[in-house]
Short mmCIF file of C-alpha atoms in Angstrom, two decimals:
data_model
loop_
_atom_site.label_atom_id
_atom_site.label_comp_id
_atom_site.label_asym_id
_atom_site.label_seq_id
_atom_site.Cartn_x
_atom_site.Cartn_y
_atom_site.Cartn_z
CA MET H 1 17.69 -115.57 54.07
CA ASP H 2 14.25 -114.15 53.35
CA ARG H 3 13.40 -111.62 50.64
CA ARG H 4 13.78 -108.53 52.83
CA ASP H 5 17.17 -109.70 54.22
CA PHE H 6 18.34 -110.42 50.68
CA LEU H 7 17.38 -106.93 49.46
CA ALA H 8 19.09 -105.33 52.46
CA ALA H 9 22.27 -107.31 51.81
CA LEU H 10 22.15 -106.45 48.13
CA GLY H 11 21.80 -102.76 48.95
CA ALA H 12 24.73 -102.90 51.35
CA ALA H 13 26.90 -104.63 48.77
CA ALA H 14 26.05 -102.04 46.13
CA ALA H 15 27.21 -99.27 48.47
CA LEU H 16 30.76 -100.68 48.86
CA PRO H 17 33.61 -98.81 47.07
CA LEU H 18 35.20 -100.31 43.96
CA SER H 19 37.89 -102.85 44.79
CA CYS H 20 40.28 -101.50 42.15
CA ALA H 21 42.43 -98.70 43.59
CA ASP H 22 42.78 -97.04 40.17
CA GLY H 23 39.06 -97.13 39.40
CA PRO H 24 36.99 -93.95 39.10
CA ASP H 25 35.52 -92.41 42.25
CA THR H 26 31.76 -92.91 41.92
CA SER H 27 30.86 -92.07 45.50
CA THR H 28 29.07 -88.84 44.53
CA GLU H 29 27.26 -90.13 41.45
CA SER H 30 24.22 -91.26 43.42
CA GLU H 31 23.88 -88.10 45.49
CA GLY H 32 20.41 -86.65 45.15
CA ALA H 33 18.99 -89.86 43.63
CA PRO H 34 15.63 -90.95 45.11
CA PRO H 35 15.80 -93.89 47.52
CA PRO H 36 14.58 -97.23 46.17
CA VAL H 37 10.87 -97.86 46.60
CA ALA H 38 10.14 -100.91 48.73
CA ARG H 39 7.57 -103.37 47.43
CA PRO H 40 4.36 -103.35 49.51
CA ARG H 41 4.07 -106.19 52.00
CA PHE H 42 0.91 -107.24 50.12
CA GLU H 43 -1.11 -105.95 47.19
CA ILE H 44 -4.77 -104.90 47.32
CA SER H 45 -7.49 -106.16 44.98
CA LEU H 46 -11.28 -105.82 44.80
CA ALA H 47 -13.77 -108.69 44.92
CA GLN H 48 -16.77 -108.10 42.67
CA TRP H 49 -19.15 -109.23 45.41
CA SER H 50 -18.40 -105.94 47.18
CA LEU H 51 -20.66 -104.35 44.56
CA HIS H 52 -23.48 -106.91 44.56
CA ARG H 53 -26.16 -104.44 45.65
CA THR H 54 -25.03 -102.05 42.93
CA PHE H 55 -25.43 -104.79 40.31
CA PHE H 56 -28.51 -106.64 41.59
CA GLY H 57 -30.50 -103.59 42.72
CA LYS H 58 -34.21 -104.29 43.21
CA ALA H 59 -33.71 -107.98 42.45
CA LEU H 60 -32.57 -108.27 46.09
CA ASP H 61 -35.90 -107.03 47.47
CA ASN H 62 -37.32 -110.56 47.85
CA GLY H 63 -34.19 -112.05 49.41
CA TYR H 64 -31.19 -114.03 48.21
CA THR H 65 -33.03 -117.35 47.82
CA GLU H 66 -35.44 -115.94 45.25
CA LEU H 67 -32.64 -113.96 43.63
CA PHE H 68 -30.51 -117.04 43.00
CA THR H 69 -33.49 -119.08 41.83
CA GLY H 70 -34.17 -116.39 39.24
CA LEU H 71 -30.48 -116.16 38.43
CA LEU H 72 -30.31 -119.81 37.42
CA GLN H 73 -33.43 -119.53 35.27
CA ASP H 74 -32.85 -116.14 33.68
CA PRO H 75 -29.48 -114.59 34.65
CA PRO H 76 -30.02 -111.13 33.07
CA SER H 77 -33.23 -110.67 35.09
CA ALA H 78 -31.18 -110.50 38.30
CA LEU H 79 -29.12 -107.53 37.13
CA GLN H 80 -31.49 -104.71 38.01
CA GLY H 81 -28.92 -102.36 39.53
CA GLU H 82 -27.82 -98.92 38.48
CA ARG H 83 -24.56 -100.20 36.97
CA LYS H 84 -23.60 -103.31 35.02
CA PRO H 85 -20.93 -105.94 35.68
CA LEU H 86 -19.18 -104.98 32.42
CA GLU H 87 -18.18 -101.77 34.22
CA PHE H 88 -16.32 -103.62 36.97
CA ALA H 89 -12.80 -102.70 35.84
CA GLN H 90 -13.79 -99.05 35.46
CA MET H 91 -15.39 -99.07 38.93
CA ALA H 92 -12.23 -100.57 40.43
CA ARG H 93 -10.21 -97.72 38.95
CA GLU H 94 -12.70 -95.21 40.36
CA LEU H 95 -12.01 -96.82 43.73
CA ASP H 96 -8.24 -96.64 43.21
CA VAL H 97 -7.77 -100.42 42.99
CA SER H 98 -5.81 -101.99 40.13
CA ALA H 99 -6.62 -105.72 40.44
CA ILE H 100 -10.00 -107.45 40.37
CA GLU H 101 -11.65 -110.74 41.34
CA TYR H 102 -14.74 -111.64 39.33
CA VAL H 103 -17.82 -113.49 40.61
CA ASN H 104 -19.50 -115.85 38.13
CA THR H 105 -23.04 -115.01 39.25
CA PHE H 106 -22.71 -111.58 37.63
CA PHE H 107 -22.22 -113.14 34.20
CA PHE H 108 -23.60 -116.59 34.83
CA ASP H 109 -24.73 -117.18 31.22
CA ARG H 110 -21.63 -115.61 29.63
CA ALA H 111 -18.80 -118.01 30.46
CA GLN H 112 -18.67 -119.22 26.85
CA ASP H 113 -19.64 -115.92 25.23
CA ASP H 114 -16.39 -115.05 23.44
CA GLU H 115 -17.56 -111.55 22.57
CA TYR H 116 -18.48 -110.73 26.15
CA ILE H 117 -15.22 -112.15 27.54
CA ALA H 118 -13.22 -110.21 24.96
CA GLU H 119 -15.01 -107.04 26.07
CA LEU H 120 -14.13 -107.74 29.71
CA VAL H 121 -10.48 -108.15 28.66
CA ARG H 122 -10.58 -104.95 26.58
CA ARG H 123 -12.01 -102.94 29.47
CA ALA H 124 -9.58 -104.33 32.04
CA ASP H 125 -6.63 -103.63 29.73
CA GLY H 126 -7.96 -100.15 29.00
CA GLU H 127 -8.14 -99.34 32.69
CA GLY H 128 -4.78 -100.93 33.46
CA VAL H 129 -6.49 -103.38 35.80
CA ARG H 130 -5.26 -106.93 36.37
CA SER H 131 -7.74 -109.83 36.39
CA LEU H 132 -6.84 -112.29 39.15
CA LEU H 133 -9.52 -114.95 39.54
CA ILE H 134 -13.19 -115.91 39.18
CA MET H 135 -15.21 -116.88 42.25
CA CYS H 136 -17.50 -119.72 41.13
CA ASP H 137 -20.80 -120.57 42.80
CA ALA H 138 -24.05 -122.35 41.92
CA GLU H 139 -22.44 -125.07 39.80
CA GLY H 140 -23.24 -128.07 42.02
CA ASP H 141 -21.54 -129.59 45.06
CA LEU H 142 -18.04 -130.82 44.33
CA GLY H 143 -18.41 -133.16 47.31
CA ASP H 144 -21.87 -134.44 46.41
CA ALA H 145 -22.47 -137.92 47.80
CA ASP H 146 -24.02 -138.96 44.48
CA GLY H 147 -21.21 -139.85 42.09
CA GLU H 148 -23.00 -138.67 38.95
CA ARG H 149 -23.91 -135.30 40.46
CA ARG H 150 -20.36 -134.91 41.76
CA ALA H 151 -18.94 -135.62 38.31
CA ALA H 152 -21.42 -133.14 36.78
CA ALA H 153 -20.33 -130.46 39.26
CA VAL H 154 -16.69 -131.03 38.29
CA GLU H 155 -17.56 -130.74 34.61
CA ASN H 156 -19.63 -127.59 35.25
CA HIS H 157 -16.45 -125.84 36.37
CA ARG H 158 -14.65 -126.52 33.08
CA LYS H 159 -16.22 -123.53 31.33
CA TRP H 160 -15.19 -121.20 34.17
CA LEU H 161 -11.63 -122.48 34.00
CA GLU H 162 -11.57 -121.77 30.28
CA CYS H 163 -13.11 -118.36 30.93
CA ALA H 164 -10.51 -117.58 33.61
CA ALA H 165 -7.73 -118.53 31.21
CA ALA H 166 -9.18 -116.21 28.55
CA LEU H 167 -9.36 -113.34 31.08
CA GLY H 168 -5.74 -113.86 32.10
CA CYS H 169 -6.57 -114.98 35.64
CA HIS H 170 -4.33 -117.24 37.74
CA SER H 171 -7.15 -119.19 39.47
CA ILE H 172 -10.78 -119.93 40.04
CA ARG H 173 -12.28 -120.05 43.53
CA VAL H 174 -14.57 -123.01 44.23
CA ASN H 175 -16.51 -124.45 47.18
CA ALA H 176 -16.08 -127.75 49.03
CA ALA H 177 -19.72 -128.45 49.89
CA SER H 178 -20.60 -132.03 50.82
CA SER H 179 -22.73 -134.13 53.18
CA GLY H 180 -22.21 -137.01 55.58
CA SER H 181 -19.76 -137.48 58.41
CA TYR H 182 -16.63 -135.36 58.92
CA GLU H 183 -14.39 -137.93 57.24
CA GLU H 184 -16.88 -138.80 54.49
CA GLN H 185 -17.18 -135.14 53.51
CA GLN H 186 -13.41 -134.77 53.39
CA LYS H 187 -13.07 -137.79 51.09
CA LEU H 188 -15.91 -136.75 48.76
CA ALA H 189 -14.86 -133.09 48.55
CA ALA H 190 -11.23 -134.07 47.92
CA GLU H 191 -12.30 -136.30 45.04
CA GLY H 192 -14.32 -133.55 43.38
CA LEU H 193 -11.64 -130.91 43.94
CA ARG H 194 -8.98 -133.15 42.42
CA GLY H 195 -11.17 -133.57 39.36
CA VAL H 196 -11.30 -129.78 38.90
CA CYS H 197 -7.52 -129.57 39.40
CA GLU H 198 -6.97 -132.10 36.63
CA ILE H 199 -8.95 -129.89 34.24
CA ALA H 200 -7.15 -126.76 35.47
CA ASP H 201 -3.62 -128.13 35.18
CA PRO H 202 -3.22 -128.02 31.36
CA LEU H 203 -4.63 -124.46 31.45
CA GLY H 204 -1.99 -123.36 33.92
CA LEU H 205 -4.61 -122.39 36.52
CA ASP H 206 -4.92 -122.99 40.25
CA VAL H 207 -8.06 -124.11 42.09
CA LEU H 208 -8.60 -122.25 45.35
CA VAL H 209 -11.08 -123.30 48.03
CA GLU H 210 -12.68 -120.74 50.32
CA ASN H 211 -14.07 -121.28 53.80
CA HIS H 212 -17.66 -120.76 52.71
CA GLY H 213 -20.14 -122.43 55.04
CA GLY H 214 -20.70 -125.93 56.37
CA LEU H 215 -17.59 -127.88 57.28
CA SER H 216 -15.54 -125.76 54.88
CA SER H 217 -15.77 -123.05 57.58
CA ASN H 218 -13.87 -125.38 59.91
CA GLY H 219 -10.26 -124.48 59.20
CA GLN H 220 -8.91 -127.83 60.33
CA TRP H 221 -11.39 -129.74 58.16
CA LEU H 222 -10.62 -127.67 55.07
CA ALA H 223 -6.85 -127.82 55.55
CA GLY H 224 -7.10 -131.60 55.88
CA THR H 225 -9.30 -131.83 52.78
CA LEU H 226 -6.77 -129.88 50.69
CA GLU H 227 -4.05 -132.24 51.87
CA LEU H 228 -6.16 -135.20 50.70
CA VAL H 229 -6.53 -133.64 47.24
CA ASP H 230 -2.78 -134.06 46.83
CA HIS H 231 -2.44 -131.97 43.66
CA PRO H 232 -0.04 -129.07 42.98
CA ARG H 233 -2.88 -126.93 41.63
CA ILE H 234 -4.94 -126.95 44.83
CA GLY H 235 -4.78 -124.04 47.26
CA SER H 236 -6.88 -122.05 49.68
CA LEU H 237 -8.51 -118.63 49.73
CA PRO H 238 -8.93 -117.75 53.42
CA ASP H 239 -11.82 -115.35 54.06
CA PHE H 240 -11.71 -113.25 57.25
CA GLY H 241 -15.45 -113.56 57.81
CA ASN H 242 -16.87 -116.90 56.67
CA PHE H 243 -16.62 -119.05 59.78
CA THR H 244 -20.27 -119.93 60.41
CA ILE H 245 -20.53 -123.73 60.19
CA SER H 246 -24.23 -123.90 61.09
CA GLU H 247 -26.86 -121.91 62.95
CA THR H 248 -25.46 -123.21 66.23
CA GLU H 249 -21.75 -123.53 65.49
CA THR H 250 -19.03 -121.09 64.54
CA TYR H 251 -15.27 -121.50 64.20
CA ASP H 252 -12.63 -119.16 65.59
CA ARG H 253 -11.83 -116.89 62.66
CA TYR H 254 -8.21 -116.23 63.66
CA GLN H 255 -7.44 -119.92 64.17
CA GLY H 256 -9.15 -120.73 60.87
CA VAL H 257 -7.19 -118.21 58.84
CA ALA H 258 -3.94 -119.36 60.48
CA GLU H 259 -4.74 -122.97 59.53
CA LEU H 260 -5.45 -122.04 55.90
CA MET H 261 -2.60 -119.59 55.27
CA PRO H 262 0.06 -122.25 54.53
CA THR H 263 -1.82 -123.10 51.31
CA ALA H 264 -3.17 -119.59 50.55
CA ARG H 265 -2.81 -118.20 47.04
CA ALA H 266 -5.33 -115.40 47.59
CA VAL H 267 -6.88 -113.79 50.69
CA SER H 268 -10.31 -112.21 51.15
CA ALA H 269 -10.51 -109.24 53.55
CA LYS H 270 -14.18 -109.39 54.53
CA SER H 271 -15.48 -106.20 56.15
CA TYR H 272 -18.81 -105.12 57.62
CA ALA H 273 -18.64 -101.92 59.68
CA PHE H 274 -16.16 -99.27 60.83
CA ASP H 275 -15.74 -96.97 63.81
CA ALA H 276 -14.82 -93.28 63.78
CA ASP H 277 -11.11 -94.13 63.63
CA GLY H 278 -11.58 -96.31 60.55
CA SER H 279 -11.08 -99.63 62.32
CA GLU H 280 -13.27 -102.61 61.42
CA THR H 281 -15.60 -103.28 64.35
CA THR H 282 -16.27 -107.00 63.72
CA ILE H 283 -12.77 -108.24 62.90
CA ASP H 284 -9.42 -107.31 64.46
CA TYR H 285 -7.72 -106.42 61.17
CA GLU H 286 -4.32 -105.80 62.73
CA ARG H 287 -4.32 -109.26 64.28
CA MET H 288 -5.66 -110.86 61.11
CA LEU H 289 -3.12 -109.24 58.81
CA GLN H 290 -0.31 -110.21 61.16
CA ILE H 291 -1.43 -113.83 60.75
CA VAL H 292 -1.34 -113.35 56.97
CA LEU H 293 2.14 -111.80 56.98
CA ASP H 294 3.56 -114.25 59.51
CA ALA H 295 2.72 -117.00 57.00
CA GLY H 296 5.07 -115.35 54.51
CA TYR H 297 2.20 -114.27 52.24
CA ASP H 298 2.87 -111.25 50.03
CA GLY H 299 0.24 -111.63 47.30
CA TYR H 300 -3.12 -109.92 46.88
CA VAL H 301 -5.55 -109.25 49.74
CA GLY H 302 -8.99 -108.72 48.21
CA ILE H 303 -11.49 -106.20 49.56
CA GLU H 304 -14.87 -107.86 50.11
CA TYR H 305 -17.22 -105.38 51.74
CA GLU H 306 -20.52 -106.92 52.90
CA GLY H 307 -21.81 -104.27 55.28
CA THR H 308 -25.00 -102.24 55.13
CA GLU H 309 -24.17 -99.20 57.26
CA LEU H 310 -22.14 -97.64 54.45
CA GLU H 311 -22.94 -97.52 50.76
CA GLU H 312 -20.86 -100.02 48.81
CA PHE H 313 -18.41 -97.47 47.37
CA GLU H 314 -17.88 -95.98 50.84
CA GLY H 315 -17.45 -99.39 52.46
CA ILE H 316 -14.89 -100.42 49.83
CA GLN H 317 -12.96 -97.19 50.32
CA ALA H 318 -13.01 -97.62 54.11
CA THR H 319 -11.64 -101.15 53.75
CA ARG H 320 -8.94 -100.00 51.32
CA ARG H 321 -7.84 -97.20 53.64
CA LEU H 322 -7.61 -99.61 56.57
CA LEU H 323 -5.56 -102.13 54.57
CA GLU H 324 -3.23 -99.39 53.35
CA LYS H 325 -2.80 -98.02 56.87
CA LEU H 326 -1.93 -101.41 58.35
CA ARG H 327 0.23 -102.35 55.41
CA GLY H 328 2.28 -99.22 56.01
#
């Protein structure tokens, strides 16, 4: 019996008359009471990357390569936008979203800044916003063929795990970048991912891997890699849009999401553009969300707007409206 069948049966049982013939007649006591509110089939969250132009501003003028080079050397220099990452929880509330997913590049030098993390917690609590996870990039390849660099990449994620725990998150999102043959990359990435899981376990956190370029955008490869990790803390974060393996190869997005959903503990609803009816023009959202629901998933689906036709706030709102419509 699944959750919905159980609730239906429970409701039917509650409606039966009392078995005792002499008991009080309570059949009219519930008249006029509001019907029970059903839990949404999934919740909606907001990925911080949806606001990257708002935060980076003019720092994006010379392209992402130069931006990230500067970010690693002087993180505050990249934040030239009209609003600051500290405002993320407030911005989510302005957008009528009550759960957030951080991105480490917006506070790259702050993972161990207790004062800054405490302020993030204070603001999220003040807005009534739940912190779900941190998306972690630019910390080295967890599947690096060089053992020392691979070990360093694993260790680099320790501070983000500790940061996620302090924020009250359930996970961090990592990448499975590697090099070599198909099988070699699986083995190397699985080794690095398991190392992160072993750090995460005592903290009560999960380690989620996103399809995020290279072989990780091959759903079959990534699903097989997660199986090789063989750790209860490992999971996936399927992204609706990241299925470009190389300049000449792409993977079927619907097949890829279906292959990753059995291990999903978060989902990223990537969006780019919308038509006059509010439908996403690049991705069949109805088909994609059916794949998500058919897998039995009922957690958070995170808005990740990456389009340019709409301003970021408008794109986020368009994505939220579409998710709400299809959820209903």
